[in-house]
Amino acid sequence: MIYIDKSTFPHCYIEEKKFDWGEPYDDITPIFNLSIDPDLSDIEFTIEVLGKNNFKINLGKLYNILLNYEENDRIENFNTPIFNRELLLSNIQKYLNSNEDHISPWEQSYDTYPTENDYLESIEKDLNRILLFERKQY
């Protein structure tokens, strides 16, 4: 059976499958919104990806990193000056507020789910575009 789980944001495409030995499992794939203006700077593009897809943990980290001027120390390969820091912080806060009540698939009780960073690295690879986020996990 195939269905869309709308209890999470982003929603998930779920396909019920069976292992070779017959045990059932669910193949769960988040449906990410990646319709984002490719002309945005890397930091603006990253904020859009994080915000439109409920990556709350990384969005909160990015907010604190930018607020404390730590982007050069905590974000790998970050080398662009930021001229519109207040606008970026405002956009992040807008997304944090709009996603506050949404449960992401990786927060759901699915014990086989990858982390936010795993998904971000996958999106980065699929889009062939650098996303600026803290890659270390504590």
PDB file of C-alpha atoms in Angstrom:
ATOM      1  CA  MET A   1       0.000   0.000   0.000  1.00  0.00           C
ATOM      2  CA  ILE A   2       1.171   3.526  -0.791  1.00  0.00           C
ATOM      3  CA  TYR A   3      -0.057   6.651   0.971  1.00  0.00           C
ATOM      4  CA  ILE A   4       0.902  10.180   2.046  1.00  0.00           C
ATOM      5  CA  ASP A   5       1.352  10.801   5.775  1.00  0.00           C
ATOM      6  CA  LYS A   6       0.017  14.312   6.335  1.00  0.00           C
ATOM      7  CA  SER A   7       0.583  14.268  10.099  1.00  0.00           C
ATOM      8  CA  THR A   8       4.135  15.543   9.593  1.00  0.00           C
ATOM      9  CA  PHE A   9       5.538  18.581   7.864  1.00  0.00           C
ATOM     10  CA  PRO A  10       6.927  18.019   5.353  1.00  0.00           C
ATOM     11  CA  HIS A  11       4.457  15.309   4.436  1.00  0.00           C
ATOM     12  CA  CYS A  12       5.867  11.852   3.748  1.00  0.00           C
ATOM     13  CA  TYR A  13       5.384   9.395   0.927  1.00  0.00           C
ATOM     14  CA  ILE A  14       5.039   5.989   2.581  1.00  0.00           C
ATOM     15  CA  GLU A  15       5.205   2.686   0.787  1.00  0.00           C
ATOM     16  CA  GLU A  16       4.634  -0.544   2.635  1.00  0.00           C
ATOM     17  CA  LYS A  17       7.237  -3.112   1.560  1.00  0.00           C
ATOM     18  CA  LYS A  18       8.465  -6.516   2.694  1.00  0.00           C
ATOM     19  CA  PHE A  19      11.934  -7.836   3.296  1.00  0.00           C
ATOM     20  CA  ASP A  20      12.976 -10.947   1.364  1.00  0.00           C
ATOM     21  CA  TRP A  21      11.997 -13.075   4.360  1.00  0.00           C
ATOM     22  CA  GLY A  22       8.493 -11.548   4.448  1.00  0.00           C
ATOM     23  CA  GLU A  23       8.684  -9.103   7.362  1.00  0.00           C
ATOM     24  CA  PRO A  24       6.855  -5.848   6.500  1.00  0.00           C
ATOM     25  CA  TYR A  25       8.377  -2.394   6.805  1.00  0.00           C
ATOM     26  CA  ASP A  26       7.542   1.137   5.690  1.00  0.00           C
ATOM     27  CA  ASP A  27       9.742   2.981   3.203  1.00  0.00           C
ATOM     28  CA  ILE A  28       9.318   6.604   4.321  1.00  0.00           C
ATOM     29  CA  THR A  29      10.348   9.501   2.077  1.00  0.00           C
ATOM     30  CA  PRO A  30       9.775  13.151   3.053  1.00  0.00           C
ATOM     31  CA  ILE A  31       8.348  15.306   0.279  1.00  0.00           C
ATOM     32  CA  PHE A  32      10.573  18.385   0.404  1.00  0.00           C
ATOM     33  CA  ASN A  33       9.651  21.772  -1.039  1.00  0.00           C
ATOM     34  CA  LEU A  34      12.674  22.723  -3.106  1.00  0.00           C
ATOM     35  CA  SER A  35      11.031  25.294  -5.353  1.00  0.00           C
ATOM     36  CA  ILE A  36      13.416  28.033  -4.294  1.00  0.00           C
ATOM     37  CA  ASP A  37      14.906  30.837  -6.363  1.00  0.00           C
ATOM     38  CA  PRO A  38      18.328  29.542  -7.484  1.00  0.00           C
ATOM     39  CA  ASP A  39      19.625  33.120  -7.759  1.00  0.00           C
ATOM     40  CA  LEU A  40      19.556  33.591  -3.992  1.00  0.00           C
ATOM     41  CA  SER A  41      22.879  33.730  -2.161  1.00  0.00           C
ATOM     42  CA  ASP A  42      23.969  30.498  -0.458  1.00  0.00           C
ATOM     43  CA  ILE A  43      22.882  31.739   2.979  1.00  0.00           C
ATOM     44  CA  GLU A  44      19.486  32.964   1.714  1.00  0.00           C
ATOM     45  CA  PHE A  45      18.967  29.724  -0.210  1.00  0.00           C
ATOM     46  CA  THR A  46      19.851  27.697   2.889  1.00  0.00           C
ATOM     47  CA  ILE A  47      17.382  29.647   5.025  1.00  0.00           C
ATOM     48  CA  GLU A  48      14.635  28.976   2.468  1.00  0.00           C
ATOM     49  CA  VAL A  49      15.403  25.238   2.360  1.00  0.00           C
ATOM     50  CA  LEU A  50      15.489  25.016   6.158  1.00  0.00           C
ATOM     51  CA  GLY A  51      12.366  27.100   6.665  1.00  0.00           C
ATOM     52  CA  LYS A  52      10.166  25.670   3.929  1.00  0.00           C
ATOM     53  CA  ASN A  53      10.957  22.125   5.054  1.00  0.00           C
ATOM     54  CA  ASN A  54      10.741  22.397   8.847  1.00  0.00           C
ATOM     55  CA  PHE A  55      14.419  21.869   9.681  1.00  0.00           C
ATOM     56  CA  LYS A  56      13.881  23.505  13.089  1.00  0.00           C
ATOM     57  CA  ILE A  57      17.076  22.316  14.761  1.00  0.00           C
ATOM     58  CA  ASN A  58      19.357  23.676  12.042  1.00  0.00           C
ATOM     59  CA  LEU A  59      17.257  26.813  11.621  1.00  0.00           C
ATOM     60  CA  GLY A  60      17.643  27.569  15.339  1.00  0.00           C
ATOM     61  CA  LYS A  61      21.379  26.882  15.199  1.00  0.00           C
ATOM     62  CA  LEU A  62      21.762  29.142  12.160  1.00  0.00           C
ATOM     63  CA  TYR A  63      19.851  31.915  13.932  1.00  0.00           C
ATOM     64  CA  ASN A  64      22.226  31.750  16.918  1.00  0.00           C
ATOM     65  CA  ILE A  65      25.288  31.512  14.683  1.00  0.00           C
ATOM     66  CA  LEU A  66      24.295  34.642  12.745  1.00  0.00           C
ATOM     67  CA  LEU A  67      23.169  36.493  15.868  1.00  0.00           C
ATOM     68  CA  ASN A  68      26.561  35.883  17.503  1.00  0.00           C
ATOM     69  CA  TYR A  69      28.623  36.528  14.343  1.00  0.00           C
ATOM     70  CA  GLU A  70      30.043  32.989  14.467  1.00  0.00           C
ATOM     71  CA  GLU A  71      29.420  31.964  10.866  1.00  0.00           C
ATOM     72  CA  ASN A  72      33.109  31.869   9.937  1.00  0.00           C
ATOM     73  CA  ASP A  73      33.925  29.622  12.898  1.00  0.00           C
ATOM     74  CA  ARG A  74      30.960  27.232  12.908  1.00  0.00           C
ATOM     75  CA  ILE A  75      29.888  26.864   9.273  1.00  0.00           C
ATOM     76  CA  GLU A  76      32.253  24.887   7.091  1.00  0.00           C
ATOM     77  CA  ASN A  77      33.512  26.733   3.983  1.00  0.00           C
ATOM     78  CA  PHE A  78      31.669  29.947   4.852  1.00  0.00           C
ATOM     79  CA  ASN A  79      33.510  32.806   3.209  1.00  0.00           C
ATOM     80  CA  THR A  80      30.958  35.400   2.118  1.00  0.00           C
ATOM     81  CA  PRO A  81      30.458  38.657   4.006  1.00  0.00           C
ATOM     82  CA  ILE A  82      26.946  39.221   5.337  1.00  0.00           C
ATOM     83  CA  PHE A  83      25.518  42.667   4.619  1.00  0.00           C
ATOM     84  CA  ASN A  84      21.870  42.039   5.507  1.00  0.00           C
ATOM     85  CA  ARG A  85      22.177  40.182   8.836  1.00  0.00           C
ATOM     86  CA  GLU A  86      18.997  41.696  10.363  1.00  0.00           C
ATOM     87  CA  LEU A  87      16.930  40.665   7.333  1.00  0.00           C
ATOM     88  CA  LEU A  88      18.337  37.129   7.478  1.00  0.00           C
ATOM     89  CA  LEU A  89      17.576  36.879  11.212  1.00  0.00           C
ATOM     90  CA  SER A  90      14.063  38.180  10.592  1.00  0.00           C
ATOM     91  CA  ASN A  91      13.463  35.576   7.868  1.00  0.00           C
ATOM     92  CA  ILE A  92      14.736  32.787  10.118  1.00  0.00           C
ATOM     93  CA  GLN A  93      12.487  33.949  12.972  1.00  0.00           C
ATOM     94  CA  LYS A  94       9.507  34.024  10.601  1.00  0.00           C
ATOM     95  CA  TYR A  95      10.130  30.383   9.660  1.00  0.00           C
ATOM     96  CA  LEU A  96      10.748  29.329  13.263  1.00  0.00           C
ATOM     97  CA  ASN A  97       7.404  30.855  14.232  1.00  0.00           C
ATOM     98  CA  SER A  98       5.512  29.288  11.318  1.00  0.00           C
ATOM     99  CA  ASN A  99       6.989  25.815  11.992  1.00  0.00           C
ATOM    100  CA  GLU A 100       6.588  25.939  15.764  1.00  0.00           C
ATOM    101  CA  ASP A 101       3.576  23.594  15.897  1.00  0.00           C
ATOM    102  CA  HIS A 102       4.626  21.267  13.078  1.00  0.00           C
ATOM    103  CA  ILE A 103       6.196  17.874  13.722  1.00  0.00           C
ATOM    104  CA  SER A 104       8.931  16.932  11.264  1.00  0.00           C
ATOM    105  CA  PRO A 105       9.267  13.343  10.041  1.00  0.00           C
ATOM    106  CA  TRP A 106      12.615  12.936  11.845  1.00  0.00           C
ATOM    107  CA  GLU A 107      10.915  13.969  15.115  1.00  0.00           C
ATOM    108  CA  GLN A 108       8.163  11.395  14.554  1.00  0.00           C
ATOM    109  CA  SER A 109       8.420   8.080  16.312  1.00  0.00           C
ATOM    110  CA  TYR A 110       9.950   6.388  13.280  1.00  0.00           C
ATOM    111  CA  ASP A 111      13.072   4.853  14.800  1.00  0.00           C
ATOM    112  CA  THR A 112      14.792   4.264  11.453  1.00  0.00           C
ATOM    113  CA  TYR A 113      14.773   7.893  10.378  1.00  0.00           C
ATOM    114  CA  PRO A 114      17.961   9.739   9.482  1.00  0.00           C
ATOM    115  CA  THR A 115      18.793  13.054  11.179  1.00  0.00           C
ATOM    116  CA  GLU A 116      18.169  16.572   9.881  1.00  0.00           C
ATOM    117  CA  ASN A 117      21.810  16.775   8.795  1.00  0.00           C
ATOM    118  CA  ASP A 118      21.511  13.506   6.848  1.00  0.00           C
ATOM    119  CA  TYR A 119      18.572  14.918   4.910  1.00  0.00           C
ATOM    120  CA  LEU A 120      20.309  18.251   4.350  1.00  0.00           C
ATOM    121  CA  GLU A 121      23.380  16.508   2.957  1.00  0.00           C
ATOM    122  CA  SER A 122      21.106  14.467   0.668  1.00  0.00           C
ATOM    123  CA  ILE A 123      19.315  17.616  -0.549  1.00  0.00           C
ATOM    124  CA  GLU A 124      22.676  19.297  -1.083  1.00  0.00           C
ATOM    125  CA  LYS A 125      23.848  16.382  -3.211  1.00  0.00           C
ATOM    126  CA  ASP A 126      20.590  16.210  -5.203  1.00  0.00           C
ATOM    127  CA  LEU A 127      20.618  19.946  -5.926  1.00  0.00           C
ATOM    128  CA  ASN A 128      24.384  20.077  -6.443  1.00  0.00           C
ATOM    129  CA  ARG A 129      24.416  23.210  -4.304  1.00  0.00           C
ATOM    130  CA  ILE A 130      26.138  24.025  -1.032  1.00  0.00           C
ATOM    131  CA  LEU A 131      23.879  24.486   1.976  1.00  0.00           C
ATOM    132  CA  LEU A 132      25.331  26.451   4.869  1.00  0.00           C
ATOM    133  CA  PHE A 133      24.661  24.679   8.154  1.00  0.00           C
ATOM    134  CA  GLU A 134      26.657  23.465  11.124  1.00  0.00           C
ATOM    135  CA  ARG A 135      27.686  19.935  10.221  1.00  0.00           C
ATOM    136  CA  LYS A 136      28.951  18.931  13.664  1.00  0.00           C
ATOM    137  CA  GLN A 137      26.414  17.215  15.863  1.00  0.00           C
ATOM    138  CA  TYR A 138      26.770  17.405  19.600  1.00  0.00           C
TER     139      TYR A 138
END
